[in-house]
Short mmCIF file of C-alpha atoms and ligand atoms in Angstrom, two decimals:
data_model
loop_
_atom_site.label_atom_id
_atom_site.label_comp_id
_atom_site.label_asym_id
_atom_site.label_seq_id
_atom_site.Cartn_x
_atom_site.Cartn_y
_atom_site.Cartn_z
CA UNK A 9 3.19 19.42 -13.21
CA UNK A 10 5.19 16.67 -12.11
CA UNK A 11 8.22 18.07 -12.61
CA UNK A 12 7.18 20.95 -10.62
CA UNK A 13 6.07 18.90 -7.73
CA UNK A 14 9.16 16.93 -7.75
CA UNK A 15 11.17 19.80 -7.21
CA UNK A 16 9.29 21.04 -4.79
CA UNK A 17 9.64 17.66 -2.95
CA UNK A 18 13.37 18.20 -3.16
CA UNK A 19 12.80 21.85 -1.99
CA UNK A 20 10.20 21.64 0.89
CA UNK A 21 8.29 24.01 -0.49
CA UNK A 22 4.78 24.28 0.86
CA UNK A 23 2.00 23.23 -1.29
CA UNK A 24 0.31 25.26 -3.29
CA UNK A 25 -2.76 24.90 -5.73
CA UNK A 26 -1.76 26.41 -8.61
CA UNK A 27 -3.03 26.86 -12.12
CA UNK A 28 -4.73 23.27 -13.14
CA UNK A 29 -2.77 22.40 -16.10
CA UNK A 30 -4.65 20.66 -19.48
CA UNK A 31 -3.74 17.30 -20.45
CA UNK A 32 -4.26 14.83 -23.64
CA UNK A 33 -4.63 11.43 -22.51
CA UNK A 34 -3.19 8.99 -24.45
CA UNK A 35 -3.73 5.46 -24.11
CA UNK A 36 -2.61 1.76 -26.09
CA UNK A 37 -5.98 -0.53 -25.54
CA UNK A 38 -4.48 -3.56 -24.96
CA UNK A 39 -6.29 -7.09 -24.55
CA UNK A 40 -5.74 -6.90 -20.26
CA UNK A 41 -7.35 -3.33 -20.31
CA UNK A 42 -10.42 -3.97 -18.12
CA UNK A 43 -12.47 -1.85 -21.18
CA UNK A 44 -11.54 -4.54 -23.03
CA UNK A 45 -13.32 -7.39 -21.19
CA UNK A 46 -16.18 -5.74 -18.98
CA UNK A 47 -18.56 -3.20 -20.53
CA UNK A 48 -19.58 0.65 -19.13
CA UNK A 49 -16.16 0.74 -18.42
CA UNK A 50 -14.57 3.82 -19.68
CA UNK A 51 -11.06 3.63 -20.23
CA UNK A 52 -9.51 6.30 -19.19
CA UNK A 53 -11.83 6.86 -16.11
CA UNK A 54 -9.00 5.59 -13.81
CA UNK A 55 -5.85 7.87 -15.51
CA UNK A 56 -8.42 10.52 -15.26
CA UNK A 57 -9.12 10.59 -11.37
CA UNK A 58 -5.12 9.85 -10.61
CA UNK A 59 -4.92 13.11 -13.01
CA UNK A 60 -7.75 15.19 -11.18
CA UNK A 61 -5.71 14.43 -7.85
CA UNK A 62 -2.46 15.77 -9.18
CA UNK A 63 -4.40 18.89 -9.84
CA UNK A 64 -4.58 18.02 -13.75
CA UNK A 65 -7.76 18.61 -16.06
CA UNK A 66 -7.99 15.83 -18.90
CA UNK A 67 -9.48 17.35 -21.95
CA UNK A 68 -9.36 15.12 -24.69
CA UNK A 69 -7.69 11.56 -25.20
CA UNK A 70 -6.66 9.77 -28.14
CA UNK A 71 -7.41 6.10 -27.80
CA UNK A 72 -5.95 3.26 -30.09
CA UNK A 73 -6.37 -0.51 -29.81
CA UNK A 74 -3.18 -2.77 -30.45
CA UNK A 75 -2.20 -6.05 -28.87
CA UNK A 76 0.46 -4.17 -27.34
CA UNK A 77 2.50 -0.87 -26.77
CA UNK A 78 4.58 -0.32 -30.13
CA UNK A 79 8.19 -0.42 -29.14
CA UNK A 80 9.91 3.04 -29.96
CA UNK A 81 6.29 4.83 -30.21
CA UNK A 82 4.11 3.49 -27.65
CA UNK A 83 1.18 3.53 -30.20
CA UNK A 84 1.30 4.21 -34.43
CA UNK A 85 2.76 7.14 -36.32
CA UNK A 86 -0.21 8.10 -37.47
CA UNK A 87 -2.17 8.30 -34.26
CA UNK A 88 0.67 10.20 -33.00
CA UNK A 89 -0.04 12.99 -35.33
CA UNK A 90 -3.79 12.50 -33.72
CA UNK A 91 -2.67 13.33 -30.99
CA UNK A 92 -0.42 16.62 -31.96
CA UNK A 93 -3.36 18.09 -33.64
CA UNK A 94 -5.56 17.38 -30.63
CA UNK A 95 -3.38 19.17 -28.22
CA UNK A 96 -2.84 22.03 -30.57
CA UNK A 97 -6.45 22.14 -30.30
CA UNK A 98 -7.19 21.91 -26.90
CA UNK A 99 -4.61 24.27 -26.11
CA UNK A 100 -2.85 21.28 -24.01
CA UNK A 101 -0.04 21.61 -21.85
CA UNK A 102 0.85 18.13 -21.61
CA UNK A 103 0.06 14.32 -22.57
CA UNK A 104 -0.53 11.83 -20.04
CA UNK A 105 0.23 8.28 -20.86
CA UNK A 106 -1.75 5.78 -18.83
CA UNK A 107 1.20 3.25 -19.02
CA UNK A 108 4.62 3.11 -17.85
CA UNK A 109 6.74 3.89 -21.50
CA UNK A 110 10.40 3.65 -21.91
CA UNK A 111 13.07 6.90 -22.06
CA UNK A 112 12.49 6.04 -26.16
CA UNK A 113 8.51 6.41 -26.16
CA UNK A 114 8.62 9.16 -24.39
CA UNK A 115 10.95 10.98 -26.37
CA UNK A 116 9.11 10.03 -29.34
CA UNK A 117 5.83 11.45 -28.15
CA UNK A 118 7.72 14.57 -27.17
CA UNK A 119 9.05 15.06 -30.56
CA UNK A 120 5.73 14.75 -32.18
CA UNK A 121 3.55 16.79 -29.76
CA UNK A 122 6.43 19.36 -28.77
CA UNK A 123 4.91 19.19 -25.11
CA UNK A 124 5.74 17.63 -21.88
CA UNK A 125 5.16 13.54 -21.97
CA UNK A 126 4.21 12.68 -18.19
CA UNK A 127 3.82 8.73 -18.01
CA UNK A 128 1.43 6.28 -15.61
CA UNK A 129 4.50 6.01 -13.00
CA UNK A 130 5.32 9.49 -13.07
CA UNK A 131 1.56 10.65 -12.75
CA UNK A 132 1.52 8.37 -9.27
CA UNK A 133 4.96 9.56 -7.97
CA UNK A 134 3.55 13.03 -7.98
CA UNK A 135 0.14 12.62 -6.28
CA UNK A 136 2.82 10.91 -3.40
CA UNK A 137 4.81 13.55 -3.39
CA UNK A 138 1.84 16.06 -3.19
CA UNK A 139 0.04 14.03 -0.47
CA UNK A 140 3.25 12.87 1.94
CA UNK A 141 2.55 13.77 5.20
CA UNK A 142 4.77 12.39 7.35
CA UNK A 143 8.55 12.11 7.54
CA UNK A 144 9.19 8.89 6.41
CA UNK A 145 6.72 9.18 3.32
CA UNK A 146 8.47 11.97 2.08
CA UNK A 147 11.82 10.26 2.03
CA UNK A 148 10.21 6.95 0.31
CA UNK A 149 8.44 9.38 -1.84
CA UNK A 150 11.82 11.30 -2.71
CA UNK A 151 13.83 8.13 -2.52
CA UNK A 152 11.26 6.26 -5.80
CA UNK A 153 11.37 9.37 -7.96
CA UNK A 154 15.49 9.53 -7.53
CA UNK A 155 15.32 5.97 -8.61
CA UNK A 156 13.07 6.55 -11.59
CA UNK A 157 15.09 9.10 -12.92
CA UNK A 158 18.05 7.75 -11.87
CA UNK A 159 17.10 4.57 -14.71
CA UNK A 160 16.07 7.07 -16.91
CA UNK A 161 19.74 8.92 -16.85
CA UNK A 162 21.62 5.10 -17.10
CA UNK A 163 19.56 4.58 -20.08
CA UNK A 164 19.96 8.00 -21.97
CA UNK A 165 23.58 7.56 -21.08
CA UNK A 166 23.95 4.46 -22.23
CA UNK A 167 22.09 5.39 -25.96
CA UNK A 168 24.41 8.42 -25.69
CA UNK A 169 27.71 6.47 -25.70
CA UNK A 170 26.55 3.79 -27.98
CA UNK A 171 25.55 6.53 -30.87
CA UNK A 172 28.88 8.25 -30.08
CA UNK A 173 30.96 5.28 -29.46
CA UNK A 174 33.50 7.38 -27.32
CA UNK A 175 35.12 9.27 -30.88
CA UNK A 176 37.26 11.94 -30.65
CA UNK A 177 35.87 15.01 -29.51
CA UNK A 178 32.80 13.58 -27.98
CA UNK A 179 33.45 14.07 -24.58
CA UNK A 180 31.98 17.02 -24.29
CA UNK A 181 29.97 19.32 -21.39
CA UNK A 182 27.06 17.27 -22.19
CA UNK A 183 28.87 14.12 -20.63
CA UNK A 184 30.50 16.03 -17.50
CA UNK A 185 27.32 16.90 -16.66
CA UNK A 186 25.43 13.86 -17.02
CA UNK A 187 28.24 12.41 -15.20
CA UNK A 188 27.88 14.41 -12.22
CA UNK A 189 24.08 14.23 -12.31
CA UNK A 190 24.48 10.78 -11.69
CA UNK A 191 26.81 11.08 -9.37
CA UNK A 192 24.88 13.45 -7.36
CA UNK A 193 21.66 11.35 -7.40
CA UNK A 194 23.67 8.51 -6.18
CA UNK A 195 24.86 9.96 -3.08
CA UNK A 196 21.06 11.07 -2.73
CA UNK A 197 19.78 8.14 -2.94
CA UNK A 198 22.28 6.24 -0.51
CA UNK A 199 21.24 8.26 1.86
CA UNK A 200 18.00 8.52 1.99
CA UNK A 201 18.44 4.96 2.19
CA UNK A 202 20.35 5.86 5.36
CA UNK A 203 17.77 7.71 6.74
CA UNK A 204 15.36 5.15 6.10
CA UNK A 205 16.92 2.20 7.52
CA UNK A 206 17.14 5.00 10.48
CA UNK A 207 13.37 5.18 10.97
CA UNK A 208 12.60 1.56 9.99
CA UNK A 209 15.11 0.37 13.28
CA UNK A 210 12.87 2.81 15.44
CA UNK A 211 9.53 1.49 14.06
CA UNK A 212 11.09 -2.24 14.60
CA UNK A 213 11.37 -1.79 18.19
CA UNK A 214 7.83 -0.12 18.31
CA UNK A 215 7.04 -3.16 16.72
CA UNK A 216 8.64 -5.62 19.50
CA UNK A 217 6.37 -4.32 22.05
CA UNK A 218 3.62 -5.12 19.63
CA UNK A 219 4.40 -8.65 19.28
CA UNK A 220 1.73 -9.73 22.03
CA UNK A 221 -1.21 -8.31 20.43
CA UNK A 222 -3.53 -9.43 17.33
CA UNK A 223 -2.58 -7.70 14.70
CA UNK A 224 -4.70 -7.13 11.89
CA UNK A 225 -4.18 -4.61 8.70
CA UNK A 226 -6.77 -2.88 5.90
CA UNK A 227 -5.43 -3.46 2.67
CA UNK A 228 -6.96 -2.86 -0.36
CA UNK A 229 -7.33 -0.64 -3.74
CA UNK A 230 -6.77 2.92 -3.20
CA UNK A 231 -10.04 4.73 -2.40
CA UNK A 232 -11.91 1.17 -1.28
CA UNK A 233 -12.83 2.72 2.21
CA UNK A 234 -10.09 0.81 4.03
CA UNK A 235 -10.15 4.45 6.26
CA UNK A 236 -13.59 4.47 6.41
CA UNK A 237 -13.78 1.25 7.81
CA UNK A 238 -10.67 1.89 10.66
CA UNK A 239 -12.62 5.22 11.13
CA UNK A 240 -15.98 3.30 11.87
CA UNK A 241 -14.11 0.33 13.88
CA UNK A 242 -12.03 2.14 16.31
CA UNK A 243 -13.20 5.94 15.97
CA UNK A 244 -9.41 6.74 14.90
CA UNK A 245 -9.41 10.06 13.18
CA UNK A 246 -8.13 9.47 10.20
CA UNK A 247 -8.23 11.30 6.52
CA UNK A 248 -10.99 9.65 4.45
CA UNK A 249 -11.77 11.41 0.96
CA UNK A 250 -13.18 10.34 -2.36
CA UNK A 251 -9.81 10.51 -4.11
CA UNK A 252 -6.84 8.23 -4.61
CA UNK A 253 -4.19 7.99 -2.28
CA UNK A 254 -5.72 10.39 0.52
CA UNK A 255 -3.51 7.46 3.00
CA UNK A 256 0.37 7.34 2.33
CA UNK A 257 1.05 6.31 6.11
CA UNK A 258 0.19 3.27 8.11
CA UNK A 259 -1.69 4.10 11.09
CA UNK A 260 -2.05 1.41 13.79
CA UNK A 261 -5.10 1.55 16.75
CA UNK A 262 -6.27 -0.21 18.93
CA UNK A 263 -9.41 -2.08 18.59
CA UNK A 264 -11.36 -2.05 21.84
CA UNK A 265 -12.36 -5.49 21.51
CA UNK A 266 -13.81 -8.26 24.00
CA UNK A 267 -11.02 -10.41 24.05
CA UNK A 268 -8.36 -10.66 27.07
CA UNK A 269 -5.35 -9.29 24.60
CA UNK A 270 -5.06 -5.97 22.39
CA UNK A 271 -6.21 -6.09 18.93
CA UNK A 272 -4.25 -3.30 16.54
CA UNK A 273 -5.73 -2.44 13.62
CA UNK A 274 -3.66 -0.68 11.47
CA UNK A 275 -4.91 1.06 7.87
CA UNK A 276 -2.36 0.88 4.87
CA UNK A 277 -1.58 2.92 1.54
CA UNK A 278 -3.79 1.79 -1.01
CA UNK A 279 -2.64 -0.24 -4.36
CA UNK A 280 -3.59 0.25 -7.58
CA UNK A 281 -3.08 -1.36 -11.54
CA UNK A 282 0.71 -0.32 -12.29
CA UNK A 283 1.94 0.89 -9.20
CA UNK A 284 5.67 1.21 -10.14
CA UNK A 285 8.37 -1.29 -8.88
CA UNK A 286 10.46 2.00 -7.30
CA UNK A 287 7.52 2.66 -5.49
CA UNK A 288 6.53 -0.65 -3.88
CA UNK A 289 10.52 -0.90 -3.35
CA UNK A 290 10.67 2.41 -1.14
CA UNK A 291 7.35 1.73 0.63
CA UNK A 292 8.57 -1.44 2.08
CA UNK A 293 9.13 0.27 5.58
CA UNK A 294 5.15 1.84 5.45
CA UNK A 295 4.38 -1.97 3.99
CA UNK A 296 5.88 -3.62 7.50
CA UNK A 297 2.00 -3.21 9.19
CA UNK A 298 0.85 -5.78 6.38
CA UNK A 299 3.77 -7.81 6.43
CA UNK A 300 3.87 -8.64 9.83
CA UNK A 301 -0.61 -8.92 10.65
CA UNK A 302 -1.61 -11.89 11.97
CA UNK A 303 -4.54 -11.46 9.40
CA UNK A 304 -5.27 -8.99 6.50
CA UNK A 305 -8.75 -7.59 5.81
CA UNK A 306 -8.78 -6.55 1.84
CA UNK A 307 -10.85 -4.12 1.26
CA UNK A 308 -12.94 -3.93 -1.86
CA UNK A 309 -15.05 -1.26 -3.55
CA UNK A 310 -17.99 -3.39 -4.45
CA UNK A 311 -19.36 -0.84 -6.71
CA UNK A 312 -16.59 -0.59 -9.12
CA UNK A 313 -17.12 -2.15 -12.18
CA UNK A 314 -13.97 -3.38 -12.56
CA UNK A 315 -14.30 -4.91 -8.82
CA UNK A 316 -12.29 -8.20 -10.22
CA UNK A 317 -9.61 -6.62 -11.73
CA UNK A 318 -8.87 -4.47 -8.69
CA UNK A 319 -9.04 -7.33 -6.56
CA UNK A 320 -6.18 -8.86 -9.06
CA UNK A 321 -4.21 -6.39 -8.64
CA UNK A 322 -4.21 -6.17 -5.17
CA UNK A 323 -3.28 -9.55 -5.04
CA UNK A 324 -0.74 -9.81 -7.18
CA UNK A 325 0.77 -6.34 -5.22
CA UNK A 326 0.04 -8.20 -2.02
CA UNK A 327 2.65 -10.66 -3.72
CA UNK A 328 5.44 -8.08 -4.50
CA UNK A 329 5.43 -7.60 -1.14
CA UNK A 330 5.83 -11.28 0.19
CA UNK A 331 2.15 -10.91 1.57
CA UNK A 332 0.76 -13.64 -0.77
CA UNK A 333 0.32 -16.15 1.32
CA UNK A 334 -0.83 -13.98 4.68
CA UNK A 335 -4.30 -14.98 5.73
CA UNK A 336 -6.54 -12.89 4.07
CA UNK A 337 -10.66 -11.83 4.60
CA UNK A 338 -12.60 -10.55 1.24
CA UNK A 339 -14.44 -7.64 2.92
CA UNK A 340 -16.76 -6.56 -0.10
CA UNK A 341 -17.51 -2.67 1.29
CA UNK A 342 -19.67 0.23 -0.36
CA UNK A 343 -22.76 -2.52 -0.20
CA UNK A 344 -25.14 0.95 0.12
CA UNK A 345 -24.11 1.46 -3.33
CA UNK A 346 -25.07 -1.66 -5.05
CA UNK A 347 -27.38 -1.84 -8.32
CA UNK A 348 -29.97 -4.83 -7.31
CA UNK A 349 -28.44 -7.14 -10.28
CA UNK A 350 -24.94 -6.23 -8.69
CA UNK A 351 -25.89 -7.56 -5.68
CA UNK A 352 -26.71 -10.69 -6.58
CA UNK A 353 -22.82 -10.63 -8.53
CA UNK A 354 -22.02 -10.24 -4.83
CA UNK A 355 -23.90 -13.11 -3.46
CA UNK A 356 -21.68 -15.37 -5.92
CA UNK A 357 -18.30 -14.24 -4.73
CA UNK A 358 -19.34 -14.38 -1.10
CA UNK A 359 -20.97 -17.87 -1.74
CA UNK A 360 -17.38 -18.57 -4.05
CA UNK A 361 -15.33 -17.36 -0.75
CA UNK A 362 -14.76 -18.35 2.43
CA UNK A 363 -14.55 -15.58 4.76
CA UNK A 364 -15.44 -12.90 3.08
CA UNK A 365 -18.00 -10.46 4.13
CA UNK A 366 -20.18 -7.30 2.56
CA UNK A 367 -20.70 -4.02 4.62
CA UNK A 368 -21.01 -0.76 3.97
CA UNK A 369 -18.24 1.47 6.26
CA UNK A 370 -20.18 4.46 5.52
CA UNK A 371 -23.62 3.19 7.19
CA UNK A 372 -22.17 0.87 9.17
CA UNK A 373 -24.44 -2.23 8.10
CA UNK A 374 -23.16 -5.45 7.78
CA UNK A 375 -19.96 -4.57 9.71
CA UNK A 376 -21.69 -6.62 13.24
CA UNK A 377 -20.70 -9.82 11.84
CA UNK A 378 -17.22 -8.88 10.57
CA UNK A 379 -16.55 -7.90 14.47
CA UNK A 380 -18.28 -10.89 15.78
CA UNK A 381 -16.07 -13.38 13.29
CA UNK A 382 -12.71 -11.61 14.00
CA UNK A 383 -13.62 -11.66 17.97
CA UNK A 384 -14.09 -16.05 17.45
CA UNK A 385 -10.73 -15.60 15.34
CA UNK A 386 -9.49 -13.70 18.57
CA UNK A 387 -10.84 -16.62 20.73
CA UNK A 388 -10.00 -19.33 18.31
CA UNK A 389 -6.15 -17.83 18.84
CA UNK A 390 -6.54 -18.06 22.42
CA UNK A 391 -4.20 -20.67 23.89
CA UNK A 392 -4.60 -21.90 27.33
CA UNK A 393 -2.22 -23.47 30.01
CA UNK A 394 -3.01 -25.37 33.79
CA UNK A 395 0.27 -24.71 35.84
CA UNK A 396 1.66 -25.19 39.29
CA UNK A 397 4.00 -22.53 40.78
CA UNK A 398 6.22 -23.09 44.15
CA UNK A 399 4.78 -20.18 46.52
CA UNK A 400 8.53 -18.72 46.46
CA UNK A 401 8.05 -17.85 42.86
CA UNK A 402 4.94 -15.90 43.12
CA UNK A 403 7.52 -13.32 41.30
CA UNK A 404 7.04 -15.18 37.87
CA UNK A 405 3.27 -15.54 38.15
CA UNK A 406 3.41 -11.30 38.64
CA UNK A 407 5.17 -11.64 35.39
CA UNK A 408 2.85 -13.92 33.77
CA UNK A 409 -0.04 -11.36 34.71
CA UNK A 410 1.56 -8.67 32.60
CA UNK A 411 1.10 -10.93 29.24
CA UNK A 412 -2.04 -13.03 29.76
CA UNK A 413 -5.30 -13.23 31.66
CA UNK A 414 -5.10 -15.53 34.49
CA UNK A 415 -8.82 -16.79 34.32
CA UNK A 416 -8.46 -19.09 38.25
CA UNK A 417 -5.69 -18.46 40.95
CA UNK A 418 -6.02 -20.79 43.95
CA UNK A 419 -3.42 -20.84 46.52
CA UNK A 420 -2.89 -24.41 47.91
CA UNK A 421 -0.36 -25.92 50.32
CA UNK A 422 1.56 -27.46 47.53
CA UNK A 423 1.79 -23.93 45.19
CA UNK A 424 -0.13 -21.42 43.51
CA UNK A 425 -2.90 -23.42 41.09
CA UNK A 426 -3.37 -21.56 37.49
CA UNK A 427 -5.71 -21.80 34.56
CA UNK A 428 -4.35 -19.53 32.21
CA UNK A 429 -5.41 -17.48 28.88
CA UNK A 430 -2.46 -16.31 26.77
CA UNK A 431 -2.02 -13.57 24.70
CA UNK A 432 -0.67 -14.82 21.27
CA UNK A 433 2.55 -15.76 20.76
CA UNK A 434 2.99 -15.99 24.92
CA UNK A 435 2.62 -19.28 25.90
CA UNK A 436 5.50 -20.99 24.91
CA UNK A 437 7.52 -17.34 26.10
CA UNK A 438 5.99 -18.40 29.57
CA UNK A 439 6.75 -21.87 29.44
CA UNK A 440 10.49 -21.19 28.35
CA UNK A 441 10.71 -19.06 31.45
CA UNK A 442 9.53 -22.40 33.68
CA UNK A 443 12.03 -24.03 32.19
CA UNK A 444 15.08 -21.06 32.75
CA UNK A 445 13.67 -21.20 36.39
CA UNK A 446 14.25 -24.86 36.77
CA UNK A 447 10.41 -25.08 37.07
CA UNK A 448 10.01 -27.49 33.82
CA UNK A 449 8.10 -29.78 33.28
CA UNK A 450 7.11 -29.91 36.95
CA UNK A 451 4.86 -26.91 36.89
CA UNK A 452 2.56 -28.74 34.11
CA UNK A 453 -0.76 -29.10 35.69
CA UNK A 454 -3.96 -31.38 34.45
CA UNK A 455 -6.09 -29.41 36.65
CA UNK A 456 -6.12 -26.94 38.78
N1 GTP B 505 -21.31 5.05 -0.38
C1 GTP B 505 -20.25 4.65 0.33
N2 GTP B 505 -19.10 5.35 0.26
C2 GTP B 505 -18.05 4.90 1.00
C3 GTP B 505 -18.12 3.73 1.82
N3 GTP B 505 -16.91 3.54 2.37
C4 GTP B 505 -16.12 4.55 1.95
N4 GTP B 505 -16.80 5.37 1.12
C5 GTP B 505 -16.30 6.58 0.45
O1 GTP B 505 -15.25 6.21 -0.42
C6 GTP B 505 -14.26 7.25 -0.48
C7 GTP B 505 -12.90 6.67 -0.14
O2 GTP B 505 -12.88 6.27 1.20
P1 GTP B 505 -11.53 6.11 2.03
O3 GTP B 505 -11.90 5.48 3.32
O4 GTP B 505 -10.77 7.37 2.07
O5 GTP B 505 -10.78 5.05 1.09
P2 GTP B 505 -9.31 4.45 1.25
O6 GTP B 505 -9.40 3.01 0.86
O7 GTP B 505 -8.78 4.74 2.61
O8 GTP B 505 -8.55 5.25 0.11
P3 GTP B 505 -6.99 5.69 -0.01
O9 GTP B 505 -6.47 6.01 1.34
O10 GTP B 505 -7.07 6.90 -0.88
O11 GTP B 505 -6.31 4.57 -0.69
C8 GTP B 505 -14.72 8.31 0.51
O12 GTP B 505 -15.42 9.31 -0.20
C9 GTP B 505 -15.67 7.56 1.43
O13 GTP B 505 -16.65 8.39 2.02
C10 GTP B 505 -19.37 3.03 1.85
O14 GTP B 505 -19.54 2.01 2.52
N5 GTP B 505 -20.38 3.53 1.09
MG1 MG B 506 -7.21 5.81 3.18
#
């Protein structure tokens, strides 16, 4: 299954559904497991879904609690054999690990089971690499599984020449070829890089002419409703399913707001517990939308049981990707959904923080007030300027009009009289402009 799709990433094959294949789950309960701490939560409900959407059935799953992964087996011998006899049963065609295991584990596993070991990090690169879209997510997409296997190689390669320890007669076929299968990745990898930094200059310049706006992003846990909610705000028409990671591509809008500047909205790939590093690494370009919002909106399914674990773990991602300390709205969504004793859960972490919000994207209700807050943001931003312009540069108050609202104009004998509303970011732009013209401090004006 993976392996499949990640050739045909490499290939450009088109997509097909093919034969769902049948998969043991098997899973260490450690301590930080949300099962572990909050009840009705079933523990492989997560691996499950993430399965389902890389076109995998989970029939059975072999479960074992430790205080953490065993080192060379990921969980005990004997559960191991479990978990042989269960496939053998179930006629399985692979085991799913919901962590990310070393090169070791997973050889281990393989050896008992004699089937295909498909970890956590693997299971996630796939469902990319089914659902890439555009351009650019295909080459981040490509670009993370290279790297994954391009650790997993080093590390094989290094156990290789330790057990050997370069003896006569070991340099064999075997070596040539790992040799040139590294090589080969390598000079994949540097350029897709290439290719990358190719698009990223592009969307950077895209991104200049943004610079005068608001710019505000949905982030969130995958499947939240972070589309939902850019659907229902600015009527984009955008992908928005009940499975994980329907969004691999930022897409940016503009919200028709009352406010004398434009307001982009843009809608972001989701997070979720684990996402692996070479992921988050490749993704930094798609990431760029959050990085550089004047405000985030995180999205969170309120219904989830595990509501403060995901929000965790989309804090701690926002982290990895030097978003930590971004301004940041709780909007609680799927509110139609709420169990009456859940809602009053709710009422605590609104009460708890500051800015934070409940709504349902799918109805619509509560979403008034988010608007009406971010629109007194908007206004809050607002800076304002009194100037006085010589009539003989009526040229630079053309200019001015381009990048703010100029609320009073009055043309007296000693210049042209202006009250001005800036877009952010443009006032001190304007008033280093006065100052290139010679115009500075001069044009200052009390009043109007
Ligand atoms: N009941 C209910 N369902 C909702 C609400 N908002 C979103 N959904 C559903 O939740 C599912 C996921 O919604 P999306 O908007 O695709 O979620 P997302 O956060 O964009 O997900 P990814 O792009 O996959 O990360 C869809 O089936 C939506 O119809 C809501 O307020 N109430
Ligand atoms: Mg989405």
């Amino acid at each position: 299954m993976a392996k499949q799709s990640f050739d045909r990433a490499h290939q450009d094959l088109p997509q097909q559904e093919t034969e769902r294949d049948r998969a043991i789950v098997l899973k260490a309960l450690t301590p930080g497991d949300p099962s572990e701490t909050v009840s009705n939560v079933d523990p492989i409900a997560e691996i499950t879904a993430l399965a389902d959407t890389a076109g995998v059935d989970v029939v059975d799953s072999v479960l074992q609690k430790r205080p953490k992964p065993h080192t060379a087996t990921y969980v005990g011998k004997g559960k191991l054999e479990e978990l042989a006899e269960a496939a053998q049963e179930h006629e399985a065609h692979l085991i799913l690990v919901d962590d990310p295991i070393s090169p070791a584990q997973g050889r281990n596993i393989e050896a008992a089971t004699e089937l295909r070991v498909v970890d956590r990090s693997e299971l996630i690169m796939d469902i990319f690499a089914r659902n890439a879209r555009t351009h650019q997510a295909k080459i981040q997409i490509e670009l993370a599984q290279l790297k994954y296997f391009q650790s997993r190689l080093t590390r094989m390669w290094t156990h290789l020449s330790r057990m050997e320890g370069g003896a006569v007669g070991t340099r064999g076929p075997g070596e040539t070829q790992l040799e040139t299968d590294r090589r080969i990745i390598r000079r994949k990898i540097s350029l897709l890089h290439k290719r990358l930094d190719e698009i990223e200059k592009q969307a950077n310049t895209q991104n200049k002419s943004r610079a005068e706006s608001l710019r505000i992003a949905l982030v969130g846990y995958t499947n939240a409703g972070k589309s939902t909610l850019m659907k229902r705000l600015t009527g984009a028409d955008i992908l928005v399913q009940d499975r994980l990671f329907s969004t691999l591509d930022t897409s940016t809008r503009k919200w028709e707001l009352d406010l004398p500047f434009d307001v982009l909205l843009s809608d972001t790939v989701g997070f979720i517990r684990k996402l692996p590093h070479d992921l988050v690494a490749s993704f930094h370009a798609t990431l760029m939308e959050a990085r550089e919002a004047d405000l985030l909106l995180h999205v969170i399914d309120a219904s989830s049981l595990t509501v403060d674990f995901d929000m965790e773990s989309v804090e701690r991602t926002l982290q990895r990707i030097s978003c930590g300390d971004h301004p940041c709205w709780l909007v609680f969504n799927k509110l139609d959904r709420l169990q009456e004793e859940r809602r009053i859960d709710l009422q605590h972490l609104l009460a708890e923080n500051e800015n934070s919000f409940a709504i349902s994207a799918g109805t619509g209700s509560g979403v008034d007030l988010l608007v009406e807050k971010i629109v007194e943001l908007g206004q809050q931003r607002q800076e304002s300027g009194s100037y006085q312009i010589p009539h003989s540069r009526a040229d630079l108050v053309a200019k001015l009009r381009q990048n703010a609202h100029i609320e009073t104009e009055n043309f007296l004998e000693d210049g042209i009289h202006l009250e001005v509303l800036f877009k952010p970011g443009m006032k001190s732009r304007w008033e280093s402009a006065l100052q290139e013209a010679g115009l500075w401090p001069q044009a200052r004006s009390e009043s109007s």
